[in-house]
XYZ file of C-alpha atoms in Angstrom:
659
model
C -68.174 195.847 128.964
C -67.871 195.261 132.717
C -66.315 191.978 133.765
C -68.485 189.361 135.438
C -67.786 189.260 139.171
C -67.134 186.034 141.043
C -66.721 185.762 144.838
C -65.436 182.567 146.442
C -64.407 181.790 150.026
C -62.816 179.077 152.092
C -64.065 178.565 155.636
C -62.050 180.605 158.097
C -59.797 178.143 159.885
C -59.588 177.736 163.651
C -55.993 178.465 164.741
C -55.870 176.240 167.803
C -52.818 174.559 166.247
C -50.890 174.438 162.957
C -52.999 173.642 159.902
C -52.774 170.215 158.262
C -53.274 168.644 154.844
C -57.079 168.675 155.197
C -57.102 172.471 155.478
C -54.663 172.614 152.556
C -56.978 170.434 150.460
C -59.886 172.839 150.925
C -57.790 175.926 150.271
C -56.073 174.514 147.171
C -59.475 173.507 145.756
C -60.868 176.992 146.352
C -57.750 178.570 144.876
C -58.049 176.338 141.796
C -61.643 177.456 141.252
C -60.683 181.119 141.770
C -57.852 180.795 139.235
C -60.226 179.110 136.777
C -62.640 182.047 136.952
C -59.759 184.501 136.518
C -58.646 182.500 133.462
C -62.123 183.059 132.042
C -61.562 186.807 132.380
C -63.827 187.326 135.390
C -63.256 189.834 138.198
C -62.579 187.478 141.107
C -62.603 188.128 144.837
C -61.104 185.210 146.791
C -61.283 185.303 150.590
C -59.711 183.107 153.242
C -58.803 183.732 156.877
C -58.942 182.587 160.470
C -61.670 182.227 163.109
C -59.874 183.336 166.267
C -62.393 183.568 169.120
C -63.913 180.995 171.437
C -63.461 179.018 174.601
C -60.956 176.537 173.182
C -58.574 179.321 172.123
C -58.920 180.960 175.539
C -58.126 177.646 177.261
C -55.150 176.815 175.034
C -53.693 180.284 175.474
C -53.935 179.937 179.238
C -52.187 176.567 179.093
C -49.431 178.130 176.979
C -49.049 181.044 179.395
C -49.871 183.725 176.816
C -52.826 185.948 176.001
C -55.359 184.632 173.458
C -54.248 187.298 170.964
C -50.593 186.325 171.357
C -51.552 182.677 170.909
C -53.431 183.214 167.626
C -50.878 185.735 166.338
C -48.182 183.084 166.586
C -50.194 180.507 164.665
C -51.485 182.908 162.009
C -48.541 185.270 161.499
C -45.659 183.269 162.985
C -43.028 181.116 161.314
C -44.620 178.321 159.256
C -48.006 179.605 160.333
C -51.213 179.942 158.341
C -50.064 182.824 156.149
C -46.698 181.191 155.498
C -48.443 177.977 154.450
C -50.724 179.724 151.975
C -47.756 181.602 150.535
C -45.870 178.312 150.125
C -48.877 176.667 148.440
C -49.184 179.599 146.000
C -52.667 180.512 147.220
C -53.920 183.563 145.318
C -56.383 184.965 147.877
C -57.307 188.615 147.421
C -58.166 189.127 151.095
C -57.314 187.495 154.398
C -59.652 188.132 157.295
C -58.983 187.561 160.972
C -62.008 187.721 163.249
C -59.908 189.764 165.652
C -59.639 192.521 163.001
C -61.200 195.747 164.277
C -63.464 196.231 161.269
C -64.897 192.728 161.639
C -65.552 193.238 165.349
C -67.388 196.477 164.534
C -69.510 194.764 161.863
C -70.442 191.774 164.021
C -71.653 194.013 166.841
C -73.882 195.875 164.380
C -75.158 192.604 162.859
C -76.041 191.263 166.321
C -77.853 194.517 167.201
C -79.805 194.519 163.924
C -81.141 191.039 164.567
C -81.880 191.959 168.194
C -83.780 195.114 167.174
C -85.793 193.046 164.701
C -86.852 190.737 167.524
C -84.888 187.784 166.125
C -82.509 187.731 169.102
C -83.834 187.519 172.666
C -82.393 186.831 176.131
C -82.954 183.537 177.962
C -81.116 180.775 179.803
C -79.240 178.009 178.040
C -79.329 174.561 179.609
C -78.024 171.593 177.676
C -74.881 170.038 176.273
C -71.833 171.833 174.900
C -68.902 170.539 172.831
C -65.878 172.749 173.424
C -63.773 171.546 170.430
C -66.656 172.218 168.005
C -67.918 175.294 169.876
C -71.380 173.744 169.462
C -74.479 173.446 171.622
C -76.565 170.267 171.360
C -79.810 168.930 172.733
C -79.864 165.509 174.367
C -81.684 164.049 171.357
C -79.016 165.273 168.950
C -76.178 163.470 170.710
C -74.863 160.207 169.255
C -74.158 157.656 171.993
C -74.108 160.578 174.401
C -71.356 162.364 172.477
C -71.032 165.245 170.031
C -72.568 164.183 166.698
C -69.921 166.140 164.750
C -66.634 165.096 166.351
C -67.585 162.171 168.622
C -66.036 163.759 171.711
C -67.485 164.099 175.184
C -69.877 167.000 175.803
C -70.263 168.975 178.992
C -73.356 170.118 180.829
C -73.834 173.849 180.382
C -76.207 176.319 181.955
C -75.871 180.078 181.675
C -77.696 183.237 180.725
C -77.574 183.656 176.964
C -79.086 185.370 173.975
C -80.903 183.204 171.439
C -81.476 183.598 167.702
C -84.977 182.673 166.478
C -83.693 180.038 164.077
C -87.029 178.224 164.245
C -88.703 181.271 162.661
C -86.827 180.627 159.420
C -87.262 176.848 159.260
C -89.716 176.874 156.348
C -87.653 179.337 154.320
C -84.474 177.331 154.895
C -86.242 174.103 153.944
C -87.460 175.678 150.709
C -83.944 176.931 149.961
C -82.482 173.463 150.471
C -85.140 171.392 148.759
C -86.137 173.603 145.836
C -82.901 175.298 144.746
C -79.326 174.286 143.946
C -78.035 176.349 146.905
C -76.398 173.387 148.696
C -73.950 171.240 146.742
C -73.397 168.385 146.265
C -77.068 167.458 146.263
C -76.438 164.484 148.558
C -75.888 166.899 151.455
C -79.462 168.219 151.218
C -81.149 165.034 152.457
C -78.741 164.877 155.389
C -79.534 168.440 156.485
C -83.298 168.052 156.091
C -83.516 164.656 157.783
C -81.149 165.360 160.671
C -81.962 168.979 161.491
C -85.128 170.279 159.837
C -87.448 167.269 160.162
C -86.920 166.938 163.955
C -87.716 170.666 164.262
C -85.263 173.545 164.326
C -84.665 174.909 167.801
C -83.640 178.479 168.499
C -79.881 178.915 168.596
C -77.766 180.081 171.540
C -75.756 183.034 170.184
C -73.916 184.424 173.211
C -71.833 183.164 176.123
C -70.985 184.515 179.554
C -68.712 181.723 180.850
C -65.642 182.985 178.989
C -64.478 186.364 177.700
C -62.448 185.702 174.525
C -64.912 186.874 171.934
C -66.658 189.924 170.521
C -68.603 191.691 173.308
C -72.306 192.313 172.823
C -71.987 196.099 172.919
C -75.330 196.684 174.650
C -74.733 193.886 177.222
C -70.936 193.555 177.615
C -70.906 190.573 179.974
C -71.982 188.522 176.923
C -69.679 187.644 174.032
C -71.061 186.760 170.609
C -71.295 183.014 170.041
C -68.491 181.959 167.740
C -70.610 180.840 164.771
C -72.408 184.175 164.443
C -69.000 185.818 164.671
C -67.384 183.440 162.157
C -70.136 183.180 159.553
C -70.445 186.943 159.277
C -66.894 187.157 157.901
C -68.077 186.412 154.358
C -69.844 189.767 154.194
C -67.796 191.834 156.648
C -64.702 191.203 154.490
C -66.537 192.928 151.643
C -67.335 195.944 153.802
C -70.767 195.097 155.222
C -71.422 197.565 158.067
C -67.825 198.783 158.291
C -65.613 201.446 156.745
C -62.602 199.277 155.882
C -63.928 197.991 152.548
C -66.649 199.174 150.182
C -67.277 196.151 147.962
C -70.452 194.606 149.364
C -72.775 196.298 146.898
C -70.431 196.102 143.904
C -71.558 192.749 142.534
C -69.436 190.180 144.380
C -72.081 189.190 146.901
C -73.770 186.726 146.858
C -70.857 184.359 146.382
C -69.781 180.725 146.795
C -68.798 179.306 150.207
C -66.528 176.229 150.018
C -66.537 174.315 153.335
C -65.801 170.899 154.806
C -68.765 168.611 155.291
C -68.502 168.816 159.101
C -69.604 172.468 159.028
C -72.253 172.216 156.300
C -74.988 172.472 158.956
C -73.816 175.893 160.067
C -73.430 177.167 156.510
C -76.606 175.738 155.005
C -79.033 176.320 157.899
C -77.764 178.939 160.349
C -75.978 181.163 157.816
C -78.894 181.617 155.396
C -81.266 182.160 158.335
C -79.003 184.940 159.633
C -78.980 186.575 156.203
C -82.765 186.262 155.950
C -83.027 188.024 159.299
C -80.762 190.800 158.025
C -82.737 191.075 154.788
C -79.651 190.189 152.733
C -79.317 187.669 149.868
C -78.113 184.157 150.687
C -74.988 182.710 148.999
C -75.288 181.410 145.451
C -73.905 178.097 146.619
C -72.529 176.353 149.668
C -70.370 173.394 148.629
C -69.511 170.809 151.289
C -66.480 168.760 150.301
C -65.433 165.469 151.870
C -62.624 164.645 154.283
C -59.152 163.326 153.672
C -58.949 160.125 155.683
C -55.824 158.529 157.122
C -55.963 154.791 157.739
C -59.727 154.972 157.235
C -60.332 157.687 159.840
C -60.647 161.463 159.774
C -57.457 163.381 160.408
C -57.575 165.018 163.821
C -55.185 167.174 165.803
C -56.316 165.500 169.020
C -55.581 162.048 167.581
C -52.174 163.207 166.403
C -52.703 161.660 162.956
C -52.457 164.813 160.869
C -50.212 165.172 157.814
C -47.908 168.183 157.548
C -48.307 169.878 154.145
C -45.012 171.730 154.595
C -43.037 168.488 154.523
C -44.879 167.164 151.462
C -44.582 170.422 149.511
C -40.895 170.786 150.305
C -40.189 167.165 149.424
C -42.259 166.749 146.240
C -42.925 170.310 145.076
C -45.892 172.614 145.565
C -47.491 171.972 142.178
C -47.162 168.208 142.507
C -48.950 168.366 145.866
C -51.646 170.704 144.509
C -52.196 168.397 141.549
C -52.376 165.282 143.713
C -55.028 166.794 145.989
C -57.236 167.774 143.046
C -56.593 164.720 140.871
C -56.980 161.932 143.389
C -60.015 162.727 145.532
C -63.542 163.321 144.135
C -64.278 166.760 145.523
C -67.622 165.974 147.146
C -66.557 162.657 148.710
C -64.116 161.383 151.321
C -60.721 160.171 150.137
C -58.038 157.981 151.690
C -54.702 159.771 151.874
C -51.376 157.962 151.829
C -47.813 158.896 150.958
C -47.662 155.903 148.623
C -50.659 157.201 146.680
C -49.056 160.646 146.403
C -45.827 159.216 144.958
C -47.736 156.891 142.643
C -49.823 159.796 141.297
C -46.716 161.902 140.667
C -45.066 159.048 138.802
C -48.079 157.978 136.752
C -49.741 161.255 135.786
C -47.021 163.871 136.051
C -43.807 162.004 135.237
C -45.040 159.311 132.828
C -47.930 161.074 131.082
C -47.514 164.865 131.149
C -43.777 165.018 131.778
C -42.976 162.489 129.064
C -45.211 164.244 126.529
C -43.483 167.596 127.070
C -40.005 166.117 127.286
C -40.267 163.873 124.211
C -41.960 166.497 122.050
C -39.571 169.336 122.829
C -36.567 167.012 122.526
C -37.641 165.888 119.047
C -38.258 169.453 117.868
C -34.744 170.290 119.022
C -33.152 167.176 117.560
C -34.867 167.163 114.167
C -35.532 170.883 113.550
C -33.010 172.762 115.670
C -35.637 174.050 118.141
C -38.135 175.633 115.696
C -40.565 173.963 113.287
C -40.758 175.240 109.690
C -43.528 177.511 108.420
C -46.458 175.605 106.977
C -46.339 172.810 109.566
C -49.931 173.402 110.717
C -51.254 171.672 107.612
C -50.454 168.368 106.022
C -50.947 167.305 102.387
C -51.961 163.805 103.407
C -53.567 163.945 106.892
C -53.943 160.674 108.769
C -57.077 159.598 110.697
C -55.273 159.858 114.032
C -54.361 163.508 113.261
C -58.044 164.396 113.328
C -58.717 162.204 116.380
C -56.177 164.118 118.443
C -57.324 167.486 117.114
C -61.031 166.759 117.727
C -60.347 165.622 121.284
C -58.206 168.694 122.029
C -60.642 171.136 120.379
C -63.532 169.763 122.428
C -61.613 169.734 125.710
C -62.478 173.242 126.910
C -66.246 172.747 126.795
C -66.267 169.545 128.892
C -63.652 171.014 131.230
C -65.804 174.120 131.682
C -68.860 172.071 132.609
C -66.893 170.168 135.244
C -65.333 173.277 136.770
C -68.672 175.092 136.881
C -70.217 172.153 138.758
C -67.421 171.968 141.366
C -65.818 168.832 139.914
C -62.138 169.724 139.381
C -61.207 166.036 139.561
C -63.418 165.353 136.533
C -61.896 168.300 134.669
C -58.475 166.737 135.217
C -59.783 163.409 133.917
C -60.713 165.137 130.656
C -57.327 166.847 130.344
C -55.496 163.566 130.833
C -57.565 161.867 128.168
C -55.981 164.331 125.729
C -52.496 163.904 127.226
C -52.746 160.118 127.015
C -54.078 160.359 123.454
C -51.126 162.593 122.536
C -48.662 160.050 123.936
C -50.386 157.347 121.896
C -50.171 159.653 118.849
C -46.378 159.659 119.228
C -46.294 155.866 119.028
C -48.722 155.820 116.093
C -46.540 158.182 114.049
C -43.095 156.990 115.192
C -41.318 160.333 114.584
C -37.939 158.660 114.954
C -38.749 156.522 111.927
C -39.991 159.498 109.905
C -36.746 161.330 110.710
C -34.664 158.697 108.928
C -35.775 160.196 105.586
C -36.239 163.914 106.134
C -36.415 164.670 102.432
C -39.466 162.441 102.006
C -41.020 162.676 105.479
C -39.841 166.047 106.809
C -43.148 167.867 106.277
C -45.093 164.995 107.811
C -42.742 164.923 110.805
C -43.092 168.683 111.336
C -46.895 168.394 111.213
C -46.875 165.566 113.758
C -44.698 167.563 116.151
C -46.831 170.694 115.696
C -49.944 168.705 116.606
C -48.196 167.485 119.738
C -47.191 171.024 120.720
C -50.750 172.248 120.141
C -52.315 169.498 122.254
C -49.759 170.267 124.968
C -50.528 174.008 124.786
C -54.289 173.515 125.179
C -53.793 171.134 128.088
C -51.326 173.568 129.667
C -53.867 176.403 129.597
C -56.473 174.313 131.371
C -53.938 172.906 133.846
C -52.844 176.408 134.868
C -55.382 176.799 137.726
C -54.072 173.540 139.194
C -50.307 173.961 138.656
C -49.584 177.625 137.867
C -45.793 177.592 138.198
C -45.274 174.336 136.291
C -47.498 175.518 133.465
C -45.422 178.678 133.118
C -42.389 176.446 132.627
C -44.331 174.297 130.162
C -45.303 177.339 128.079
C -41.694 178.532 128.054
C -40.516 175.137 126.779
C -43.027 174.933 123.927
C -42.570 178.629 123.037
C -46.206 179.646 123.640
C -46.600 183.463 123.694
C -49.056 185.163 126.070
C -51.833 185.490 123.485
C -51.841 181.709 122.972
C -52.359 180.984 126.677
C -55.785 182.612 127.149
C -59.200 181.097 127.795
C -60.279 181.865 124.234
C -57.103 180.304 122.868
C -57.896 177.068 124.715
C -60.770 176.472 122.272
C -58.725 177.369 119.192
C -56.606 174.793 117.377
C -53.572 176.367 115.697
C -52.979 179.315 118.054
C -49.320 178.366 118.597
C -47.060 180.127 116.073
C -45.637 177.572 113.634
C -42.054 178.698 114.140
C -42.242 179.111 117.934
C -38.898 178.691 119.706
C -38.980 175.322 121.482
C -36.564 174.404 124.288
C -36.344 171.037 126.000
C -35.474 172.607 129.353
C -35.579 170.827 132.682
C -37.667 167.755 133.334
C -40.865 169.192 134.839
C -41.644 166.130 136.968
C -38.796 163.651 137.538
C -39.833 160.091 138.312
C -39.528 159.122 141.977
C -38.097 155.958 143.478
C -40.947 154.815 145.735
C -38.842 153.138 148.455
C -36.257 155.903 148.582
C -38.905 158.656 148.617
C -40.840 156.980 151.432
C -37.666 156.512 153.466
C -36.673 160.165 153.022
C -40.200 161.309 153.835
C -40.286 159.235 157.011
C -36.958 160.738 158.075
C -38.198 164.275 157.361
C -41.389 163.685 159.357
C -39.433 162.254 162.280
C -37.022 165.201 162.236
C -39.905 167.697 162.151
C -41.645 165.953 165.018
C -38.463 165.920 167.078
C -37.780 169.585 166.334
C -41.250 170.494 167.591
C -40.585 168.929 170.987
C -39.162 171.162 173.710
C -35.853 170.310 175.278
C -36.499 168.076 178.277
C -34.124 167.775 181.183
C -34.204 164.260 182.604
C -34.221 164.315 186.370
C -31.974 161.792 188.173
C -33.709 158.979 190.010
C -34.228 159.561 193.702
C -31.937 157.583 195.947
C -34.023 158.236 199.058
C -35.959 155.146 200.137
C -39.616 155.426 201.187
C -40.543 153.291 204.166
C -43.626 151.129 204.271
C -45.440 153.397 206.724
C -45.007 156.372 204.370
C -46.296 154.321 201.436
C -49.379 153.378 203.470
C -50.276 157.066 203.689
C -51.039 157.064 199.930
C -54.728 157.709 199.278
C -55.891 155.394 196.472
C -59.231 156.403 194.962
C -61.433 155.362 192.061
C -61.558 158.135 189.456
C -63.712 158.323 186.328
C -62.257 159.797 183.125
C -64.421 162.734 181.975
C -62.064 163.891 179.221
C -58.647 163.001 177.887
C -56.410 164.641 175.304
C -52.814 164.604 174.113
C -50.477 167.200 175.600
C -49.187 169.519 172.893
C -45.526 168.988 171.931
C -45.262 165.813 174.003
C -45.012 162.340 172.507
C -45.813 160.621 175.805
C -48.186 162.649 177.934
C -51.960 162.436 178.085
C -53.952 164.934 180.140
C -56.866 163.480 182.108
C -59.840 165.404 183.465
C -61.135 163.208 186.274
C -64.150 162.929 188.537
C -62.698 162.032 191.939
C -65.986 162.320 193.849
C -65.273 165.761 195.315
C -67.375 167.672 192.787
C -64.284 169.494 191.473
C -62.477 168.176 188.394
C -58.981 166.798 189.007
C -56.246 167.047 186.359
C -53.557 164.350 186.174
C -50.921 163.905 183.471
C -49.658 160.440 182.609
C -47.001 159.309 180.114
C -48.957 156.502 178.468
C -49.739 157.889 174.987
C -47.614 155.138 173.421
C -50.138 152.541 174.584
C -53.456 154.424 174.581
C -55.382 156.874 172.419
C -57.182 159.582 174.431
C -60.663 158.845 173.110
C -60.371 155.175 174.180
C -60.069 156.140 177.848
C -63.037 158.475 178.252
C -65.625 156.907 180.572
C -63.200 154.389 182.125
C -62.740 154.029 185.892
C -59.084 154.117 186.971
C -57.110 154.150 190.222
C -55.241 157.275 191.296
C -53.175 158.379 194.245
C -54.830 161.690 195.096
C -52.800 163.026 198.021
C -49.508 163.667 196.244
C -48.285 167.270 196.035
C -48.937 168.892 192.625
C -46.109 168.983 190.101
C -45.576 170.693 186.758
C -45.200 168.672 183.571
C -44.848 170.467 180.187
C -46.067 173.614 181.910
C -49.263 171.922 183.141
C -50.142 171.021 186.723
C -50.637 167.354 187.565
C -52.474 166.601 190.811
C -51.836 162.963 191.612
C -50.722 159.821 189.837
C -52.601 157.157 187.886
C -51.682 153.590 188.796
C -50.389 151.324 186.033
C -48.604 148.002 185.677
C -45.641 146.996 183.527
C -45.353 143.682 181.706
C -43.514 142.274 178.700
C -45.427 141.541 175.501
C -43.725 140.103 172.374
C -40.374 141.049 173.854
C -41.397 144.676 174.429
C -42.077 146.322 177.745
C -45.696 147.555 177.906
C -47.509 149.798 180.346
C -51.170 149.262 181.223
C -53.445 151.405 183.342
C -55.187 149.609 186.178
C -58.920 149.784 185.465
C -61.697 148.810 187.864
C -65.364 148.002 187.469
C -67.372 151.006 186.271
C -69.947 150.335 188.972
C -67.466 151.552 191.603
C -68.382 155.195 192.312
C -65.930 158.011 191.719
C -64.054 158.840 194.923
C -64.400 155.373 196.441
C -61.378 154.633 198.681
C -59.569 151.540 197.415
C -56.609 151.194 199.754
């Protein structure tokens, strides 16, 4: 009998910088679901990868002085890059796609041409708003307070020749898909998509650009490159071999599959993606699941804000499986969750050290102490069973069915809740039976003691099987300690009480999850984060102060102008510098760098009117050119020296001469 096929994907991540804990959360969740389906005996195809084209990559590469391909190669393939991170986190993907792969480029060009030949893509002129970080076009009505509705950043006016996809043509079909099927999960996302995007009326989608070149060329009109979302979304089928000769799996039962994505890109996956597939005459995904964000101090983690958490440091400090478990245990998969190091340590101590770790450690230690590491034959049964024997057994025997329901409905956190009900019941079972008391009279109580310990091993075995998708390496160690052979670790064996051989060799082994000292762990983590941050900074040579005095007449030659902040972002690998894009009244953007990141966040300065000296010669800072100087003042606040930008009334026009 042929195995059931199951195809699951992460989004392909944008390698504009190193990935953070939010990307890790999504990938670990997808990996857990893939491992669950493999445990069930299914033929699984698990895809992840990187989305490597677009204007932002082109810009960042230019700033770094490398080609776009060199830039993404370093982040994807380089030391501690994307592939290294997934290897560290024990991600079991079957394929890894890069949108710069030749076969993907070939497929996307054919996909674009198919939709063009069908009449679903046509040439026009785009005029509207564009968000570079999100690679998204917006109408004026879609903006929120004049900013990108997805990321909250400033948008730019854009006008250029472009090709458009007739998204509006598929509005009714997409609405039916959303409202009348279980395609989009969780269900709460459906109302958001319908209300915000379908009800106002779907507009045709800009699907090519001419203002930059880092993308897949439209082969029949090479001055255009394919808009990044058409390029990126197609990866889910090109990686299976759709319209290319690299792979030949598209028609072998994996597609349609399940797309796991963050909630910020649900719109693209639940509206644009199915419409593209409808245009191609291909089936839509079985499900798109939009998970929530990991929040830090109540806000979304963001590279531009500099508030991201490095998964490398956490995994190396606390262990890969502990981090995987924490991400799946703590945050309801469809909702946002507040991340903190304290919560991570608390979860390790409570669930892994106290509950699971103690159960394994105490049980194996008692088997070793009282029976020399192997229980006697006949210990499965007991002449005088106690009520709590059956309570534990009933709970453990019923675990797989409730676990299965939760995993099938994309609720791994609920599946873990069910597992830990059994683990906690098993720990209570130890106290109810007091094995140490039974051991005082082995002649009278030996059989009862052996039965109690066998029940504990069995409950541990069943929980270990179902924990394997979450913590694969730790569960291997658990099975070795309780002496569970391969045939007792299967999906079928998880529903069978008594699958562990009675005389299995039991070894106490190492403590799977040692308890952590909260204060010490936090202190060590803070030191590790500081060291990593320092190591990422380039060596800076401090220039000596100038001894030459500037006379008053020279100072009076300074040209002070009002400048309006159009955009502001942190300079990569600098703790101090912010990069300002300024309107100085000339019609050409001016770039100035200023070392004030300690006192200001970039997004707080956009729209402000500042004072700049604009006739200074350009100078290089962190490899970037700074044309002028922003004026600030120093004062002491609470005993600390503070720097404040001089701001003027917003009614003063950009370029106004102030001195």
